[in-house]
Amino acid sequence: MNNVPGDPIEVLLVEDNPADVRLMKESLRDSKVRNNLHVVNDGEAAMSFLRREGKYSGVPQPDLIMLDLNLPKKDGREVLQEIKTDPALKHIPVVVVTTSSADEDIIKSYCLHANCFVTKPVDLDQFIKVVQAIEDFWFTIVKLPREGCDRK
Amino acid sequence: MYTVHSDKRKSGISLIGDLPWGTHFCQFYQTKQDLLDILVPYFRAGLENNEFCVWVTSEPLSVEDAKRALKKAVPHFEKYAKKGQMQLVPSTRCHNTKGQGPSGKSIRSEIRAELDSEGQRNSAILTMLDKAVLGGFEGLRLACSAFPAKEGGKVFACGADAIVGHNALAVFAYPRDRFDAISLMEVVKDHRFALVRNAGRWEVIESSEARTVKDALKRSEEKLRSLFSNMSEGFAYHRIVLDEKGKPCDYVFLEVNESFGRLTGFEGKDIIGKKVTEALPGIEKDPADLIGKYGKVAMTGEPIQFESYSGPLNKWFSISAFSPHKGYFAVTFSDITERKCAEQELVRAKEEWERTFDSVPDLIAILDNQHRIVRVNKAMAERLGHDAEECVGMPCYRYVHGLSSPPGCCPHSVTMKDGCQHIAELHEDRLGGDFLVSTTPLFDERGQLIGSVHVARDITERKKAEEQLKMTMTDLERSNKELEQFAYISSHDLQEPLRTISNYVQLIGRRYKNRLDSDADEFIDYIVGGAVHMQTLLNDLLTYSRVGSGQKSFSLTDLNSVLERAVANLKDAIDRNNAEINWTGLPSVHADGTRMAQLFQNLVSNAVKFRGSDLPRVQITAEHKDKEWVVRVSDNGIGIDPKYFDRIFLIFKRLHSRGEYEGSGIGLAICKKIVETHGGRIWVESGPGKGTTFYFTIPEKR
């Protein structure tokens, strides 16, 4: 266990499709690692959450962001770009989780410094496997930073 | 100079000696013997020198008297008489002619009538001259009686005019008793000289006037002769021949110069004395009607000048003809064949140029530097609705464009400024269309800009087609973009609900496992299977739409390494089937490497997938042919029925059920699109059980 025991991992899911939100929640419910899943439904809300603006003033900074690319209001690519150019946010790993498997989406995402790119599988078992793999990798295998680049 | 009347003739009279042709003199007589004294030796000389001799006897000498005297004086007189060289004619005024009676329409009676008629004597002498020439004699020697003075009138030497200038000699006999000293001198003045018997001796009386005239004539004649002889123009002197109706029907060559021979090819000595109808047979039928023309000159004395083509000589001549004496004409002429040919060539070239100018479908106008129309071709005139001549001198901007000054875009204005050629595309409503106008400057020989050739090509149709094409291209671009957009949407927005359906159906299956029956589980499988297949189709569609769109990265690509990559990607399938993939000597081509790999991958994958019972063997070769590479991918698989050849390259067209062979049916459609993107073609040769060979071409250079 790489993280401090007892401290749940804060995960921000940026996803407009309630079916996928639900599926994600279902998949994470049985996780071995304690986690708090925060859900926002569009790009603007995502940025407000991250900057703790308005109704998000009291939220914690997430340890991991799961970002869909096709979002209402502000597109996932823009959100990614803003996060990765913001010194206060760019340390947060961003996992792009999307329906797309298009080359240009993959290339574009990595160019904007996405930490990984995952295509949502059609098959439920595959879907659950993928979410579990993300969970395993990011929640248990890798070490996540405790604070951002500007706080030294 | 070839001539028949230049030489001196023997007069036969010792007192006179030689005389030139054209001389006439007179004799005053009182007795028969006076006439015989002079005329017998005179005619003897004529007969002996091949002259045609005509003696019109005068009272009191009879024809018989004259004949007797001649017989006596002239050796072989009968011979001459037989030839008809000597004509003895009694004067009508002779009393003793009655006894002879009429001798039909003999020469003699004709001559007699005419020679004795005041008005006809001149023409009678000319007729005799013709007879002399045509009879092969060198000229005419004549003696005739002078006309006695009319009541209170003057005695005169009628017919003398016809002698001068011809191959003729004449003696006019006057009865001495009728003249006093003064009138005698008058008579002498009319002739070159007179023979008078004075105290039993013949004397020559020459009037000073006659002498002067003679000298002057001689000088001028010599001058003229040398002039005619040496001039480069041809010169010929002729006598006209009339038919029985008095119409010119022929002419006789009397004299020609050196140039005549050079220009006509006739030797002077051959043609002198010849009729033109003999020299140039058929000339009487020539439409140029030279005989008629010259006849008119000879009879009216009006000179003419004309150009004429001689068919027999195949030459053009410039001809001047004039008549020094009635019935005679002289011709000077020069060869203008060369000039005429040059003229004709010029005319021909001009006509050819005009024909060409008018047959060009482009609208051509030649403009001067003031924008005035110098000339337009037929197409231009027709388009303007005017005759070509009407347009000349009109300012083109007014006439063509209906403006008061040249239009701003006028390329002619620009050419007039800089002297260079200009091309512009213009629209002109008055001419009803779009035109490609070129103006090419025209310079005069001093290099001054004098105008331009303004050529307008009607490009209305082309313009329309261009517009159409542009619209089609825009449409096509838009529809392509929409298609790409659609394809992208397919990959995202269509897949998302698909995934949701699939995921949640599975979730239901899982959550309610024991509460649903086995049918429900099967149905759920079908729903999931359908969704998975749908997703494959959508992804394939996306791939297909991406080929040929977006950035193309063409570079020199080694097909060997591209194929290696494709084979590596297919490693699983190749191993599973124990397939053997061979290739040799593939070229490097200008292509997009990634797409080429995809192309090979699809073809090789098909070859392995549609294998027969034997182990799959795939052979890839290339051949250079007509500036392109033909790549050949052949297998020993199940083959394709030729009736499906067209179908296999269509998107989502499959020949087999999914149960037999997997796949969405897009592989070959993508292959076709890749090859076409590279400017090549793809086709197949196969038959069921015969294996399949795919060919595709890649141009050598793009």
PDB file of C-alpha atoms in Angstrom, chain B residues 65 72 90 107 115 125 180 199 216 240 267 312 322 344 350 357 398 403 425 457 491 512 520 630 637 649 656:
ATOM      1  CA  ASP B  65       4.723  47.294-176.665  1.00  0.00           C
ATOM      2  CA  LYS B  72      14.037  41.776-176.058  1.00  0.00           C
ATOM      3  CA  PRO B  90      -2.901  48.402-169.109  1.00  0.00           C
ATOM      4  CA  ILE B 107      -4.879  39.616-160.255  1.00  0.00           C
ATOM      5  CA  LEU B 115      -4.290  51.102-159.042  1.00  0.00           C
ATOM      6  CA  ILE B 125      -0.164  48.841-153.406  1.00  0.00           C
ATOM      7  CA  ASP B 180       4.789  74.004-167.476  1.00  0.00           C
ATOM      8  CA  ALA B 199      18.225  67.932-175.142  1.00  0.00           C
ATOM      9  CA  ALA B 216      16.737  64.054-142.397  1.00  0.00           C
ATOM     10  CA  ILE B 240      -1.866  43.341-141.423  1.00  0.00           C
ATOM     11  CA  GLU B 267      15.019  33.289-135.648  1.00  0.00           C
ATOM     12  CA  PRO B 312       2.455  28.786-127.087  1.00  0.00           C
ATOM     13  CA  PHE B 322       1.381  51.525-133.030  1.00  0.00           C
ATOM     14  CA  GLN B 344       0.389  36.276-109.114  1.00  0.00           C
ATOM     15  CA  LYS B 350      -2.589  37.616-100.095  1.00  0.00           C
ATOM     16  CA  PHE B 357      -7.391  35.101 -91.401  1.00  0.00           C
ATOM     17  CA  ARG B 398     -17.180  52.352 -79.085  1.00  0.00           C
ATOM     18  CA  LEU B 403     -18.027  52.957 -74.434  1.00  0.00           C
ATOM     19  CA  GLU B 425      -9.833  37.365 -69.490  1.00  0.00           C
ATOM     20  CA  ARG B 457     -11.147  33.601 -77.990  1.00  0.00           C
ATOM     21  CA  SER B 491     -16.710   6.536 -33.839  1.00  0.00           C
ATOM     22  CA  TYR B 512     -30.417 -11.053 -12.241  1.00  0.00           C
ATOM     23  CA  ALA B 520     -32.953 -14.294 -21.598  1.00  0.00           C
ATOM     24  CA  VAL B 630       2.774  -3.232 -61.066  1.00  0.00           C
ATOM     25  CA  GLY B 637      -6.306 -19.901 -51.704  1.00  0.00           C
ATOM     26  CA  PHE B 649     -13.975  -3.756 -53.752  1.00  0.00           C
ATOM     27  CA  HIS B 656     -19.009 -15.257 -47.175  1.00  0.00           C
TER      28      HIS B 656
END
